[in-house]
Amino acid sequence: MIDQKQMWNNKHQAGEHADFRALPAPFAVAVEAQFPRQAEVLELGCGVGGDASFFASQGHHVIATDFSETVLDQDRQLNDKNNLEFSLVDITAPLPYDDQSQDVVYAHLSLHYYDNETTVRVFAEIARVLKIGGLLCFACKTVNDPEYGDGQEIEPNYFVSSKGHIRHFFTQEYAEKLVSLAFEVRSVDELTEHYKDKSASFLQCVAVKK
């Protein structure tokens, strides 16, 4: 198993995801329409910052977090919006934000890298920092993804790939179980998207904190 943080630093240093910087993900555009106006938005795993920049352009105050210093340095150099800040955060640790301080927590393909115990803990922290009535919007790869089954299965649906990439593939039932204690599910959808020369299966969930 290779060091995941170093792996992502290397990927961003090489510009592997730079193409996604200019435009927000379709998921970001779709869910932003449900945000309250001028929302406090916490993004977990912002990567190259395309979604965070879009949210800020819509008038929201955005804290965009990642565990890769490399990509955050790039993001800071390329973004100058006053309502957008980038912060180094490891989401497997307690989040450095107050209880009920956020209107929205957004996570596009950043919550599917952890074992079950860690994942449950991450979702509990998300619930803690969200206001009552706040939105959780997240997307993860599903068990129907073409990469499912590649490598060694450490736990059910949790794999270390042949290239050393760790990923936890979600089922709809698993996603709904994760949010069931603190949230009411507004929508859960599974879809296939195509990018570069590959296709991928994603589960997209929007839930409201009870």
mmCIF file of C-alpha atoms in Angstrom:
data_model
loop_
_atom_site.group_PDB
_atom_site.id
_atom_site.type_symbol
_atom_site.label_atom_id
_atom_site.label_comp_id
_atom_site.label_asym_id
_atom_site.label_seq_id
_atom_site.Cartn_x
_atom_site.Cartn_y
_atom_site.Cartn_z
ATOM 1 C CA MET A 1 0.000 0.000 0.000
ATOM 2 C CA ILE A 2 1.559 3.296 -1.044
ATOM 3 C CA ASP A 3 1.255 6.567 0.859
ATOM 4 C CA GLN A 4 -2.010 8.071 -0.391
ATOM 5 C CA LYS A 5 -1.148 11.664 0.455
ATOM 6 C CA GLN A 6 2.125 11.467 -1.443
ATOM 7 C CA MET A 7 0.337 9.774 -4.336
ATOM 8 C CA TRP A 8 -2.108 12.696 -4.632
ATOM 9 C CA ASN A 9 0.649 15.269 -4.236
ATOM 10 C CA ASN A 10 2.446 13.593 -7.133
ATOM 11 C CA LYS A 11 -0.720 13.510 -9.244
ATOM 12 C CA HIS A 12 -1.377 17.205 -8.709
ATOM 13 C CA GLN A 13 2.261 18.117 -9.260
ATOM 14 C CA ALA A 14 2.006 16.361 -12.620
ATOM 15 C CA GLY A 15 -1.231 18.207 -13.426
ATOM 16 C CA GLU A 16 -3.289 15.044 -13.857
ATOM 17 C CA HIS A 17 -6.531 16.778 -12.864
ATOM 18 C CA ALA A 18 -5.795 20.283 -14.143
ATOM 19 C CA ASP A 19 -8.426 19.912 -16.878
ATOM 20 C CA PHE A 20 -11.128 19.943 -14.186
ATOM 21 C CA ARG A 21 -10.060 23.319 -12.788
ATOM 22 C CA ALA A 22 -11.848 25.522 -15.320
ATOM 23 C CA LEU A 23 -15.384 24.167 -14.963
ATOM 24 C CA PRO A 24 -17.442 22.815 -12.052
ATOM 25 C CA ALA A 25 -18.621 19.232 -12.011
ATOM 26 C CA PRO A 26 -22.207 18.741 -13.225
ATOM 27 C CA PHE A 27 -23.040 17.530 -9.716
ATOM 28 C CA ALA A 28 -21.871 20.854 -8.258
ATOM 29 C CA VAL A 29 -24.073 22.840 -10.619
ATOM 30 C CA ALA A 30 -27.086 20.624 -9.899
ATOM 31 C CA VAL A 31 -26.871 20.780 -6.114
ATOM 32 C CA GLU A 32 -25.966 24.476 -5.868
ATOM 33 C CA ALA A 33 -29.511 25.305 -6.917
ATOM 34 C CA GLN A 34 -30.617 23.795 -3.586
ATOM 35 C CA PHE A 35 -28.219 25.842 -1.419
ATOM 36 C CA PRO A 36 -29.593 28.706 0.670
ATOM 37 C CA ARG A 37 -28.412 32.063 -0.651
ATOM 38 C CA GLN A 38 -25.021 33.245 0.613
ATOM 39 C CA ALA A 39 -24.507 29.915 2.326
ATOM 40 C CA GLU A 40 -21.583 28.857 4.478
ATOM 41 C CA VAL A 41 -20.207 25.988 2.371
ATOM 42 C CA LEU A 42 -17.586 23.511 3.541
ATOM 43 C CA GLU A 43 -16.070 21.421 0.758
ATOM 44 C CA LEU A 44 -14.253 18.241 1.749
ATOM 45 C CA GLY A 45 -11.616 17.174 -0.768
ATOM 46 C CA CYS A 46 -11.651 20.168 -3.089
ATOM 47 C CA GLY A 47 -8.864 18.982 -5.400
ATOM 48 C CA VAL A 48 -8.192 21.517 -8.152
ATOM 49 C CA GLY A 49 -10.910 23.814 -6.834
ATOM 50 C CA GLY A 50 -13.274 24.041 -9.784
ATOM 51 C CA ASP A 51 -16.374 23.383 -7.690
ATOM 52 C CA ALA A 52 -15.257 25.673 -4.855
ATOM 53 C CA SER A 53 -14.629 28.509 -7.311
ATOM 54 C CA PHE A 54 -18.077 28.008 -8.822
ATOM 55 C CA PHE A 55 -19.790 28.096 -5.422
ATOM 56 C CA ALA A 56 -17.929 31.291 -4.540
ATOM 57 C CA SER A 57 -18.959 32.853 -7.853
ATOM 58 C CA GLN A 58 -22.577 32.242 -6.854
ATOM 59 C CA GLY A 59 -22.144 34.366 -3.722
ATOM 60 C CA HIS A 60 -21.487 31.654 -1.123
ATOM 61 C CA HIS A 61 -18.712 31.785 1.470
ATOM 62 C CA VAL A 62 -16.622 28.687 0.801
ATOM 63 C CA ILE A 63 -14.023 26.864 2.857
ATOM 64 C CA ALA A 64 -12.395 24.396 0.449
ATOM 65 C CA THR A 65 -10.311 21.702 2.140
ATOM 66 C CA ASP A 66 -7.899 19.020 0.994
ATOM 67 C CA PHE A 67 -5.060 16.972 2.472
ATOM 68 C CA SER A 68 -2.729 17.691 -0.450
ATOM 69 C CA GLU A 69 -0.506 20.714 0.197
ATOM 70 C CA THR A 70 0.483 20.623 -3.464
ATOM 71 C CA VAL A 71 -2.991 21.179 -4.865
ATOM 72 C CA LEU A 72 -3.864 23.762 -2.210
ATOM 73 C CA ASP A 73 -0.796 25.805 -3.127
ATOM 74 C CA GLN A 74 -1.917 25.682 -6.761
ATOM 75 C CA ASP A 75 -5.476 26.652 -5.830
ATOM 76 C CA ARG A 76 -4.357 29.650 -3.780
ATOM 77 C CA GLN A 77 -2.206 30.937 -6.620
ATOM 78 C CA LEU A 78 -5.019 30.685 -9.153
ATOM 79 C CA ASN A 79 -7.970 31.964 -7.113
ATOM 80 C CA ASP A 80 -8.387 35.448 -5.664
ATOM 81 C CA LYS A 81 -12.036 35.485 -4.573
ATOM 82 C CA ASN A 82 -12.520 37.091 -1.169
ATOM 83 C CA ASN A 83 -15.248 34.627 -0.241
ATOM 84 C CA LEU A 84 -13.128 31.528 -0.975
ATOM 85 C CA GLU A 85 -10.456 30.161 1.329
ATOM 86 C CA PHE A 86 -8.387 26.996 0.989
ATOM 87 C CA SER A 87 -7.432 25.009 4.071
ATOM 88 C CA LEU A 88 -5.291 21.940 4.759
ATOM 89 C CA VAL A 89 -7.565 19.414 6.493
ATOM 90 C CA ASP A 90 -7.381 15.661 7.000
ATOM 91 C CA ILE A 91 -11.032 14.652 7.143
ATOM 92 C CA THR A 92 -10.231 11.419 9.001
ATOM 93 C CA ALA A 93 -9.479 13.622 12.044
ATOM 94 C CA PRO A 94 -12.063 15.744 13.886
ATOM 95 C CA LEU A 95 -13.015 18.652 11.664
ATOM 96 C CA PRO A 96 -11.668 22.003 12.942
ATOM 97 C CA TYR A 97 -15.065 23.723 12.768
ATOM 98 C CA ASP A 98 -17.700 24.560 15.352
ATOM 99 C CA ASP A 99 -20.875 22.593 15.900
ATOM 100 C CA GLN A 100 -23.708 23.663 13.569
ATOM 101 C CA SER A 101 -21.510 26.209 11.782
ATOM 102 C CA GLN A 102 -22.098 25.189 8.150
ATOM 103 C CA ASP A 103 -25.127 25.485 5.877
ATOM 104 C CA VAL A 104 -23.735 22.974 3.359
ATOM 105 C CA VAL A 105 -21.135 20.230 3.361
ATOM 106 C CA TYR A 106 -20.157 19.230 -0.160
ATOM 107 C CA ALA A 107 -17.924 16.283 -1.087
ATOM 108 C CA HIS A 108 -17.437 15.240 -4.694
ATOM 109 C CA LEU A 109 -15.558 11.918 -4.885
ATOM 110 C CA SER A 110 -13.698 12.466 -1.615
ATOM 111 C CA LEU A 111 -15.537 10.273 0.911
ATOM 112 C CA HIS A 112 -14.902 6.912 -0.754
ATOM 113 C CA TYR A 113 -11.300 6.331 0.360
ATOM 114 C CA TYR A 114 -11.737 4.966 3.878
ATOM 115 C CA ASP A 115 -12.592 1.774 5.697
ATOM 116 C CA ASN A 116 -16.025 1.447 7.241
ATOM 117 C CA GLU A 117 -15.012 2.549 10.747
ATOM 118 C CA THR A 118 -13.367 5.697 9.445
ATOM 119 C CA THR A 119 -16.223 6.432 7.034
ATOM 120 C CA VAL A 120 -18.798 6.250 9.820
ATOM 121 C CA ARG A 121 -16.693 8.630 11.902
ATOM 122 C CA VAL A 122 -16.367 11.084 8.999
ATOM 123 C CA PHE A 123 -20.131 11.179 8.486
ATOM 124 C CA ALA A 124 -20.651 11.793 12.208
ATOM 125 C CA GLU A 125 -18.298 14.788 12.023
ATOM 126 C CA ILE A 126 -20.161 16.110 8.991
ATOM 127 C CA ALA A 127 -23.416 15.908 10.937
ATOM 128 C CA ARG A 128 -21.824 17.720 13.867
ATOM 129 C CA VAL A 129 -20.699 20.775 11.875
ATOM 130 C CA LEU A 130 -23.902 21.113 9.841
ATOM 131 C CA LYS A 131 -26.740 23.323 11.011
ATOM 132 C CA ILE A 132 -30.175 21.816 11.533
ATOM 133 C CA GLY A 133 -31.719 21.812 8.071
ATOM 134 C CA GLY A 134 -28.279 21.994 6.473
ATOM 135 C CA LEU A 135 -27.438 20.069 3.314
ATOM 136 C CA LEU A 136 -25.000 17.218 2.818
ATOM 137 C CA CYS A 137 -24.226 16.712 -0.872
ATOM 138 C CA PHE A 138 -21.816 13.943 -1.782
ATOM 139 C CA ALA A 139 -20.882 11.697 -4.679
ATOM 140 C CA CYS A 140 -18.953 8.423 -4.505
ATOM 141 C CA LYS A 141 -18.051 5.573 -6.807
ATOM 142 C CA THR A 142 -20.401 2.604 -6.713
ATOM 143 C CA VAL A 143 -20.024 -1.164 -6.795
ATOM 144 C CA ASN A 144 -21.103 -1.000 -10.450
ATOM 145 C CA ASP A 145 -18.022 0.996 -11.420
ATOM 146 C CA PRO A 146 -15.721 -0.685 -13.996
ATOM 147 C CA GLU A 147 -12.820 -0.473 -11.509
ATOM 148 C CA TYR A 148 -14.703 -2.407 -8.831
ATOM 149 C CA GLY A 149 -12.841 -5.573 -7.892
ATOM 150 C CA ASP A 150 -9.417 -4.403 -9.034
ATOM 151 C CA GLY A 151 -6.749 -5.341 -6.505
ATOM 152 C CA GLN A 152 -7.049 -6.700 -2.974
ATOM 153 C CA GLU A 153 -10.307 -6.455 -1.037
ATOM 154 C CA ILE A 154 -9.509 -5.369 2.529
ATOM 155 C CA GLU A 155 -13.103 -5.064 3.718
ATOM 156 C CA PRO A 156 -16.390 -5.531 1.865
ATOM 157 C CA ASN A 157 -16.262 -3.207 -1.184
ATOM 158 C CA TYR A 158 -12.993 -1.624 0.041
ATOM 159 C CA PHE A 159 -10.014 -2.279 -2.229
ATOM 160 C CA VAL A 160 -6.348 -1.491 -2.643
ATOM 161 C CA SER A 161 -5.961 -1.478 -6.419
ATOM 162 C CA SER A 162 -3.138 -3.048 -8.362
ATOM 163 C CA LYS A 163 -1.598 0.457 -8.581
ATOM 164 C CA GLY A 164 -1.883 1.052 -4.831
ATOM 165 C CA HIS A 165 -4.938 3.332 -5.029
ATOM 166 C CA ILE A 166 -7.378 2.842 -2.135
ATOM 167 C CA ARG A 167 -11.095 3.137 -2.817
ATOM 168 C CA HIS A 168 -14.337 2.232 -1.035
ATOM 169 C CA PHE A 169 -17.169 1.519 -3.483
ATOM 170 C CA PHE A 170 -20.634 2.421 -2.153
ATOM 171 C CA THR A 171 -23.997 0.768 -2.592
ATOM 172 C CA GLN A 172 -27.170 2.827 -2.305
ATOM 173 C CA GLU A 173 -28.068 0.893 0.844
ATOM 174 C CA TYR A 174 -24.682 1.704 2.400
ATOM 175 C CA ALA A 175 -24.986 5.404 1.600
ATOM 176 C CA GLU A 176 -28.479 5.571 3.056
ATOM 177 C CA LYS A 177 -27.327 3.740 6.196
ATOM 178 C CA LEU A 178 -24.489 6.248 6.691
ATOM 179 C CA VAL A 179 -26.889 9.194 6.703
ATOM 180 C CA SER A 180 -29.870 7.516 8.368
ATOM 181 C CA LEU A 181 -29.203 8.596 11.966
ATOM 182 C CA ALA A 182 -28.715 12.320 11.435
ATOM 183 C CA PHE A 183 -30.252 13.052 8.032
ATOM 184 C CA GLU A 184 -33.327 12.719 5.894
ATOM 185 C CA VAL A 185 -32.475 11.681 2.349
ATOM 186 C CA ARG A 186 -33.693 14.112 -0.279
ATOM 187 C CA SER A 187 -32.351 12.186 -3.271
ATOM 188 C CA VAL A 188 -30.076 9.275 -4.148
ATOM 189 C CA ASP A 189 -29.186 8.670 -7.786
ATOM 190 C CA GLU A 190 -26.777 6.391 -9.566
ATOM 191 C CA LEU A 191 -25.432 7.410 -12.960
ATOM 192 C CA THR A 192 -22.613 6.783 -15.387
ATOM 193 C CA GLU A 193 -20.323 9.579 -16.508
ATOM 194 C CA HIS A 194 -17.660 9.544 -19.194
ATOM 195 C CA TYR A 195 -14.403 11.432 -18.942
ATOM 196 C CA LYS A 196 -11.217 11.154 -20.957
ATOM 197 C CA ASP A 197 -11.219 7.563 -22.217
ATOM 198 C CA LYS A 198 -13.084 5.966 -19.301
ATOM 199 C CA SER A 199 -16.548 5.623 -17.869
ATOM 200 C CA ALA A 200 -17.382 5.594 -14.167
ATOM 201 C CA SER A 201 -20.418 4.788 -12.048
ATOM 202 C CA PHE A 202 -21.301 7.349 -9.380
ATOM 203 C CA LEU A 203 -23.802 7.493 -6.574
ATOM 204 C CA GLN A 204 -24.988 11.030 -5.815
ATOM 205 C CA CYS A 205 -26.782 11.818 -2.570
ATOM 206 C CA VAL A 206 -28.388 14.935 -1.125
ATOM 207 C CA ALA A 207 -29.550 14.747 2.490
ATOM 208 C CA VAL A 208 -30.908 17.242 5.030
ATOM 209 C CA LYS A 209 -29.793 17.266 8.656
ATOM 210 C CA LYS A 210 -32.645 16.501 11.004
#
